XYZ file of C-alpha atoms in Angstrom:
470
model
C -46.849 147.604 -26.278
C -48.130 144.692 -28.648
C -47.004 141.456 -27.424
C -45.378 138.780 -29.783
C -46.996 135.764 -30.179
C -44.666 132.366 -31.471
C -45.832 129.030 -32.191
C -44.963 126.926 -29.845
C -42.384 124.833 -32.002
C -40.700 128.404 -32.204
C -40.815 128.885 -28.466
C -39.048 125.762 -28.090
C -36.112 127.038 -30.714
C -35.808 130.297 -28.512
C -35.806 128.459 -25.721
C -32.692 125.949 -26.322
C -30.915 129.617 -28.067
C -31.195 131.386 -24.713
C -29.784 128.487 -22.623
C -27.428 127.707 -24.945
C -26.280 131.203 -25.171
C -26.603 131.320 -20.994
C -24.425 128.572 -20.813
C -21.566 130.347 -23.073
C -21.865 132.964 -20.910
C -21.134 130.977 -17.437
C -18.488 128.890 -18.782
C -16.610 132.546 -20.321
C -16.790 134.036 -16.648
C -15.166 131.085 -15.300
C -12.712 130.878 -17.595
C -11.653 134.286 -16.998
C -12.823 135.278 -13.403
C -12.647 132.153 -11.260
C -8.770 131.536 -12.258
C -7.832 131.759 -8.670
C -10.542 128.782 -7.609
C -8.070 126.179 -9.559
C -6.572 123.912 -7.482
C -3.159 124.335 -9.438
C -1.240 127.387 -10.710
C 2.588 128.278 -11.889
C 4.713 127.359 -8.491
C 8.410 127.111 -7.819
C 10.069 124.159 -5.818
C 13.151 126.089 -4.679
C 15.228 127.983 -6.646
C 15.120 126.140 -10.045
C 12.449 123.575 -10.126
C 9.397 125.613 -11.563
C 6.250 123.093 -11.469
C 3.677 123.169 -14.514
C 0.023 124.825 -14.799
C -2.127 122.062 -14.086
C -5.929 122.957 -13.609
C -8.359 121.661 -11.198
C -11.892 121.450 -11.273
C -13.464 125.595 -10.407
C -14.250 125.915 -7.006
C -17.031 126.873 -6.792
C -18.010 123.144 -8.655
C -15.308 121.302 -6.776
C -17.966 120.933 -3.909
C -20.319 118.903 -5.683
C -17.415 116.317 -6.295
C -16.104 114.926 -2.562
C -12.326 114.085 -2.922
C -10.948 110.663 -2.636
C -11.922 109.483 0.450
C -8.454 109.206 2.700
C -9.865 106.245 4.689
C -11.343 104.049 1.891
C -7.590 104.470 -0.265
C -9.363 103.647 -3.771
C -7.911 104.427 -6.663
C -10.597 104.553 -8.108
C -11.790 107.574 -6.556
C -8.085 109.222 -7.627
C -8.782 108.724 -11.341
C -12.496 109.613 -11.072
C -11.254 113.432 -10.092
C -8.268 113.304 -12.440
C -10.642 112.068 -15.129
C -13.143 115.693 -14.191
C -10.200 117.849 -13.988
C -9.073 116.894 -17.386
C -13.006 116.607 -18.888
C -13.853 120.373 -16.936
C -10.199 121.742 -18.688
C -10.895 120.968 -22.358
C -13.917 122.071 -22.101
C -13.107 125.437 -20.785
C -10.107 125.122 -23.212
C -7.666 125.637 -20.534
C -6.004 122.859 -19.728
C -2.067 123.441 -18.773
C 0.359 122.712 -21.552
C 0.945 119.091 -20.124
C -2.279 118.703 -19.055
C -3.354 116.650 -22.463
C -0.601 114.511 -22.268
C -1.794 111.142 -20.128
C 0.656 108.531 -18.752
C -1.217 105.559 -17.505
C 0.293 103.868 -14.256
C -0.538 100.464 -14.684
C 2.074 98.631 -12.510
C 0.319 97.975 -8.692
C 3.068 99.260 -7.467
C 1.700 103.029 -8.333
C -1.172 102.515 -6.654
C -0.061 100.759 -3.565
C 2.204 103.546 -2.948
C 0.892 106.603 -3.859
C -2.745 105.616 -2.390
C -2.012 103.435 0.178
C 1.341 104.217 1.013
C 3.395 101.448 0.791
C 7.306 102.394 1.266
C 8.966 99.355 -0.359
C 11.584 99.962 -2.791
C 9.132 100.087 -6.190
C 6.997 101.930 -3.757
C 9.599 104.457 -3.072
C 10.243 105.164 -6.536
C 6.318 104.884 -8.009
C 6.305 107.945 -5.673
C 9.095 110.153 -6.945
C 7.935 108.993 -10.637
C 4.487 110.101 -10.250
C 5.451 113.452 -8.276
C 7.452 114.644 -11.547
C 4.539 113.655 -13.452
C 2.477 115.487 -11.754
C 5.039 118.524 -10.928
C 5.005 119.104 -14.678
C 1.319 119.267 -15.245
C 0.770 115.772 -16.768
C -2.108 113.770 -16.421
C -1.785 110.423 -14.581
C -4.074 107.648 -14.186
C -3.765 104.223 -12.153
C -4.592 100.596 -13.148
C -3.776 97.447 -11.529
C -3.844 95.127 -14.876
C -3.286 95.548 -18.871
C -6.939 94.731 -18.928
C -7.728 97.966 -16.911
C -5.033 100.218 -18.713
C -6.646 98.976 -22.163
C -10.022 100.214 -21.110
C -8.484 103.474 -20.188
C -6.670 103.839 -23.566
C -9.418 103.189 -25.266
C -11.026 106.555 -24.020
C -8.339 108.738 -25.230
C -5.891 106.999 -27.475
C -4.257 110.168 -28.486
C -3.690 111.512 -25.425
C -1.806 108.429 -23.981
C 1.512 109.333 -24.313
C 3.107 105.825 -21.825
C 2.084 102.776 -20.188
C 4.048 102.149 -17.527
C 3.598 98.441 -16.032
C 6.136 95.833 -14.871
C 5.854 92.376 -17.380
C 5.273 94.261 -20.458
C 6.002 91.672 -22.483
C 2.707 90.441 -21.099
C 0.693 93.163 -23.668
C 3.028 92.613 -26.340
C 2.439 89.113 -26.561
C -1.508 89.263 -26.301
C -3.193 90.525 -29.922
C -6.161 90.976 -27.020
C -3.915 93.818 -25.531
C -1.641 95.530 -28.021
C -2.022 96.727 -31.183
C -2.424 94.722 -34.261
C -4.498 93.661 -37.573
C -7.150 92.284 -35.166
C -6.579 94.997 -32.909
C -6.462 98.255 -34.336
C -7.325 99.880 -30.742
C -4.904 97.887 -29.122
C -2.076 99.909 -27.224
C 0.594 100.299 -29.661
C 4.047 98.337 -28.582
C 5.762 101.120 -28.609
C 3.500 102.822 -25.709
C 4.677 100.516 -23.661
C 7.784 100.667 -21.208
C 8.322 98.033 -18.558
C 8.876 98.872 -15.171
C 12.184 97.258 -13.644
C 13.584 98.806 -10.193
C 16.857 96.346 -10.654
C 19.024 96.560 -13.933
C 17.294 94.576 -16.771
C 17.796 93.884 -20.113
C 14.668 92.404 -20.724
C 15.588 88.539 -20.504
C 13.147 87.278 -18.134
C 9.784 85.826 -18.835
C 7.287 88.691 -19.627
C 9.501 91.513 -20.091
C 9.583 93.272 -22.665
C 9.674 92.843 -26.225
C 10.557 96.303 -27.273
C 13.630 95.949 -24.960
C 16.340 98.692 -24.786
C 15.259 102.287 -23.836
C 11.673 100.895 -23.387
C 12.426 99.106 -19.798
C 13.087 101.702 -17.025
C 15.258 101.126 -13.962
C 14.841 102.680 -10.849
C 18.895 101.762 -10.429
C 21.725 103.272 -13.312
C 23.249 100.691 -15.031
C 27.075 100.518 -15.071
C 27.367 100.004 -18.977
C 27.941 103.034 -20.561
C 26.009 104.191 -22.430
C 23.161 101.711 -21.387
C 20.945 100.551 -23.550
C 17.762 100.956 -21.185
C 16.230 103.712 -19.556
C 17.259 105.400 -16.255
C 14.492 107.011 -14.691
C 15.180 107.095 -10.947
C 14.118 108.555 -7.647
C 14.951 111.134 -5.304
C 14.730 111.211 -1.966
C 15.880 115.206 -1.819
C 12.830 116.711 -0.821
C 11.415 114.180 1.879
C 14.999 114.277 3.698
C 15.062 117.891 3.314
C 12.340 118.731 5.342
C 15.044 118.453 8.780
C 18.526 119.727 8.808
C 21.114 116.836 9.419
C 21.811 116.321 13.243
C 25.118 116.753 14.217
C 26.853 114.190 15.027
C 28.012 115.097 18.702
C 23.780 115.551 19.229
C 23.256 111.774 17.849
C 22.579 109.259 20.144
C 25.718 106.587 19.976
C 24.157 104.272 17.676
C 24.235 102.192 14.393
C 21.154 101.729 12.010
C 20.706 98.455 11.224
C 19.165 98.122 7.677
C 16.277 95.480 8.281
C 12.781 95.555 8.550
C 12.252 91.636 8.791
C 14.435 89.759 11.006
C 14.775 87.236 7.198
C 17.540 89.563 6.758
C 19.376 88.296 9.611
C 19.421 85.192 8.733
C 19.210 84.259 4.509
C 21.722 83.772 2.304
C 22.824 86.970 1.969
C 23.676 87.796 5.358
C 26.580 89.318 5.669
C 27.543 88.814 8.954
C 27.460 86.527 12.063
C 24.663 86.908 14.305
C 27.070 87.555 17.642
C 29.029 90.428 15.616
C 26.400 92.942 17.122
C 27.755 92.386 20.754
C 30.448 91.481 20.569
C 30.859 95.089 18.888
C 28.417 96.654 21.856
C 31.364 95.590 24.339
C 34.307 96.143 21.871
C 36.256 98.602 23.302
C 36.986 100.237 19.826
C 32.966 101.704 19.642
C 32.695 102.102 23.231
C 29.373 100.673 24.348
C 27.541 101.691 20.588
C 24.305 100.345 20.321
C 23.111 98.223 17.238
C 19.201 99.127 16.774
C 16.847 98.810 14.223
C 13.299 98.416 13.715
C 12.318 95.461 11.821
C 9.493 92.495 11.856
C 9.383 89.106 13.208
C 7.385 87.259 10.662
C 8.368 83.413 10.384
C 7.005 83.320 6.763
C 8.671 86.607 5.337
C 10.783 84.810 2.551
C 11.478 82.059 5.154
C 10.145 78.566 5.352
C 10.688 77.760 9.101
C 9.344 73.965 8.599
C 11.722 73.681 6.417
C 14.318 75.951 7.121
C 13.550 76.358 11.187
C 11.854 78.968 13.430
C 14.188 82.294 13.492
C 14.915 83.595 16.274
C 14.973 86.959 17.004
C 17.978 88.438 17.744
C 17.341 91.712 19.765
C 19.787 91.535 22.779
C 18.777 94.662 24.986
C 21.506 93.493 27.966
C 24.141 93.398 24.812
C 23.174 96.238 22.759
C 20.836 94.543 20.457
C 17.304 97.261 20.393
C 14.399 96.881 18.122
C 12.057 99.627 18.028
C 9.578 97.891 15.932
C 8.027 98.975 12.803
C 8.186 102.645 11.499
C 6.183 104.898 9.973
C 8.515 107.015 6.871
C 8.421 109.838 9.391
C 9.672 107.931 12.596
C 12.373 105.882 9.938
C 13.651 109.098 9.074
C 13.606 110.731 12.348
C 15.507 107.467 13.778
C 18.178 107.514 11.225
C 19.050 111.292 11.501
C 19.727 110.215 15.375
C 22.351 107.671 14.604
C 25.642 107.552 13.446
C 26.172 105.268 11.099
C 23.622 102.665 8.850
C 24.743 99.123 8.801
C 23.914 96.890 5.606
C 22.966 93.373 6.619
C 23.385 92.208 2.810
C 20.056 92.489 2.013
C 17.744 94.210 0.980
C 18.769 94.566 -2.069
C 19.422 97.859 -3.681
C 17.812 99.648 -1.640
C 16.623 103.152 -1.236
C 17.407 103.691 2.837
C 21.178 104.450 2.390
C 20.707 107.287 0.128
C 17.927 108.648 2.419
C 20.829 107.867 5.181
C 23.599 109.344 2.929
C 21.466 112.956 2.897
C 20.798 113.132 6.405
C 24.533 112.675 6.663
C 24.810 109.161 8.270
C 27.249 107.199 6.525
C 26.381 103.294 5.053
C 28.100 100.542 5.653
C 27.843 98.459 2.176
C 28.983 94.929 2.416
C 30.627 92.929 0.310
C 28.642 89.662 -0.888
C 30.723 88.323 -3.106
C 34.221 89.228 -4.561
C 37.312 87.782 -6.004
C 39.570 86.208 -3.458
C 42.723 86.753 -5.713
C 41.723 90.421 -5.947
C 39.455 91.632 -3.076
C 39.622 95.643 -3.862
C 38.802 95.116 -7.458
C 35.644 96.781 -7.408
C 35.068 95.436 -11.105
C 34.474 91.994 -8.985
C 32.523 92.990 -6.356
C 28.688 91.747 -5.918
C 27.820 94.343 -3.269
C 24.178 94.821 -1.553
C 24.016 98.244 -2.841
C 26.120 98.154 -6.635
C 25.368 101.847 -7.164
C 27.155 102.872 -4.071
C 30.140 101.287 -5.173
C 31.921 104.034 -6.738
C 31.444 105.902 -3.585
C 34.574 105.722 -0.316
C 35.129 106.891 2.959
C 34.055 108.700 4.652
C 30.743 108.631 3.041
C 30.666 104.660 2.110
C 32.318 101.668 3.894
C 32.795 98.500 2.317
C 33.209 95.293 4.110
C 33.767 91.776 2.897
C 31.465 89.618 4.700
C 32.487 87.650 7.373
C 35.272 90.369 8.069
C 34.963 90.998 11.705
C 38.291 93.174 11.695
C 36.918 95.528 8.888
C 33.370 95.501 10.608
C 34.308 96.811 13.600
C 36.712 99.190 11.860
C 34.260 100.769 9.489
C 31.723 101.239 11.967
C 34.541 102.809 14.323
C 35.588 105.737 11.745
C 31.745 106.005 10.674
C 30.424 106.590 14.050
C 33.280 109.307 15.052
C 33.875 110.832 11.411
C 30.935 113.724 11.010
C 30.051 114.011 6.711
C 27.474 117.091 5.521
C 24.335 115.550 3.746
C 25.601 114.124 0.386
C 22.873 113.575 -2.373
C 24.674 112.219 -5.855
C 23.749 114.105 -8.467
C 22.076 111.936 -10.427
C 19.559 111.370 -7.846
C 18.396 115.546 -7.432
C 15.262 115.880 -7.635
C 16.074 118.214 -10.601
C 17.777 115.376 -12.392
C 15.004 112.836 -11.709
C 12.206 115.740 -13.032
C 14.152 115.956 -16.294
C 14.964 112.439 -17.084
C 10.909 111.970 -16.799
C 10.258 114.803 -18.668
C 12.254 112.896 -21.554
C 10.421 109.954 -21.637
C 7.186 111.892 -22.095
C 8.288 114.374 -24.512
C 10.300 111.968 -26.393
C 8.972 111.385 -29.893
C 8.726 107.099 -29.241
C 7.205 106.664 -32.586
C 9.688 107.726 -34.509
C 12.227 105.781 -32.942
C 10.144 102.709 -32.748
C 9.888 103.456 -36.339
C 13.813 102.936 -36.767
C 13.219 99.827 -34.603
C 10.676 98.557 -36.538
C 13.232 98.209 -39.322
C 16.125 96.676 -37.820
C 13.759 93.907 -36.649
C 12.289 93.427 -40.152
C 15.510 93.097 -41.697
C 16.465 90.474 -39.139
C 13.563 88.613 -40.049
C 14.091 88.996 -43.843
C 17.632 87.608 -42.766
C 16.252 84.136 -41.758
C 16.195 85.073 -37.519
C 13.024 85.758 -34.869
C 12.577 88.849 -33.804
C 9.298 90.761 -32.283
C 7.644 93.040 -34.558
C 4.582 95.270 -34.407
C 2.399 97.779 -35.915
C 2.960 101.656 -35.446
């Protein structure tokens, strides 16, 4: 057989052919046979929620890449994999329908939560946020600073779809950071939507300059319609994982909602300090325990040379128990066991009565403020949790502070009236999944676009307003 003989310029052609053409052939047989070796596929989440295709890295090359390291907690090493799932999908041209579509998490509080698992009331909802991202097959990426988000932007600009940080007003006032005649890869304004967990309307330094449906609040807003965004959390699927206790199996308890012993003793305290047993040895709750698990720290929101050394007010020979800090699995566990969660007035809006409210342990709201003339006028009422408001017995009890009568009332019918888990239905995790689905499918251009002119004709008009570039 006579041999061919090629120069060796032509060897070199055949050569980069053949791998070229081996290649092709490796990446076609994992795109069709190693479909099972993605990390992600089409799943359910009950009987409605149906969760995105969202591909991982094959396999068989997810073992040359070690996974975030769960000791370290660097986000870093979180957007180093998502960054190789998305590079490994469009190349393979198989990335899931959301898959292309990148929201960058630039607020800390993302980070904080989701990696190191921080449980404070941003944290609480950075984590139902970025679960619905992720649920329906979007990409996500964390950054601690505008700076960092920029740099990420700048990889991709068409795929970013948000930018999600608290004090966005901080971008759109820097040419540096948003887009601009100087700054034609700048993030556009419009990309932008400020994190708020309380109601805002975008008044306070750095917020943003966009306003309206481009702030999100973790909290609905009792205008209606509101002109920002509610996103929201759920706490559905974390409570769901134990069936309520019922209430003749609980131990005879109240929750006390505080995880620093500050709470005891700002401003916003709703009560007096002996109310807790004095109510132990009340004969109306029969020897009920007040127990919580909170912090001592002298310099959580407290100046004690100024303001005086707290003390702590756990009274084990009166009924006064702290348990110390919790872990979210021991917080829920100990909350499921009692009988009723008592507000102290602070925290603020915050995410434990719900999570008490679907293990079917009532909430004692207080009152902070009101109008003396008119003390059921709800209209008036400054309460520590506003959204819970609207709610009554025998789910929610509202107390004026300083009410020792109603106090030891409330907590009477809570601890001896039994309620099935309650979870308002704004707060599903169905409802949460679609309102976040609607800020990433929303077409923001085009209605920054309509912006865009109102604020030039205010301008033209002789007034300030912030304007920007599409």
């Amino acid at each position: 057989m006579k041999t061919l003989l090629f120069d060796p310029f032509t060897k070199k052609i055949l050569f980069l052919v053949a791998t070229a053409f081996s290649v092709y052939i490796t990446l076609a047989n994992i795109s069709r046979g190693f479909q099972q070796g993605f990390r992600a596929s089409k799943t359910t989440l009950g009987d409605e929620r149906s969760f995105e295709v969202y591909q991982g890295v094959p396999a068989h090359l997810a073992a040359i890449f070690p996974p975030p390291d769960p000791v370290r907690k660097d986000y870093h090493e979180w957007n180093a994999q998502t960054l190789r799932e998305l590079h490994f999908c469009m190349a393979l041209n198989n990335c899931g329908p959301n898959q292309g579509k990148v929201a960058l998490l630039a607020a800390h509080w993302f980070e904080e939560a989701i990696v190191r698992g921080w449980r404070g009331g941003e944290g609480v909802w950075a984590v139902s946020v970025h679960k619905h991202l992720r649920a329906l097959g979007y990409t996500t990426l964390f950054s601690n600073s505008f700076d960092e988000a920029l740099r990420q932007y700048r990889m991709f600009p068409d795929l970013v779809k948000v930018v999600i940080r608290n004090k966005a007003g901080e971008c759109h006032s820097d040419p540096k950071c948003v887009k601009g005649p100087e700054n034609p890869s700048g993030i556009p304004a419009w990309k932008i939507f400020d994190l708020e967990y309380f109601v805002s309307y975008g008044l306070h330094y750095h917020a943003s300059l966009m306003k309206g449906k481009w702030i999100l609040s973790a909290n609905p807003d009792n205008k209606d319609p509101s002109p920002i965004q509610y996103i929201g959390y759920s706490l559905e699927d974390e409570c769901r994982q134990r069936e309520p206790v019922r209430l003749a199996h609980r131990r005879h308890r109240g929750w006390l909602l505080m995880k620093q012993l500050t709470y005891a003793y700002d401003s916003s305290f709703a009560w007096n300090r002996s109310y807790f047993s004095l109510a132990h040895h009340s004969p109306e709750l029969r020897g009920l325990t007040f127990t919580g698990g909170w912090i001592v720290n002298q310099h959580y929101q407290w100046k004690p040379e100024v303001q005086g050394t707290m003390e702590d007010i756990e009274d084990r020979a009166n009924g006064v128990l702290n348990i110390g800090k919790l872990d979210p699995r021991q917080f829920i566990e100990a909350v499921s066991m009692s009988k009723v969660m008592v507000g102290m007035g602070n925290p603020w809006w915050s995410p434990s009565p719900y999570g008490a409210l679907c293990l079917g342990v009532p909430f004692v709201n207080p009152i902070r403020n009101w109008d003396r003339k008119d003390p059921w006028n709800k209209a008036k009422w400054h309460t520590q949790h506003p959204s819970l408001d609207r709610y009554n017995p025998p789910y929610v009890y509202h107390v004026h502070a300083g009410d020792y009568e109603g106090f030891i009332k409330a907590i009477k019918a809570a601890s001896t009236t039994e309620i099935p888990s309650f979870i308002p239905t704004h707060m599903t995790e169905l409802a949460v999944r679609e309102r976040v689905r609607n800020l990433m499918e929303t077409d923001w251009k085009t209605e920054a676009a309509k912006l865009l002119e109102e604020r030039l004709e205010e301008v033209k008009a002789g007034g300030k307003a912030f304007t920007f570039e599409l």
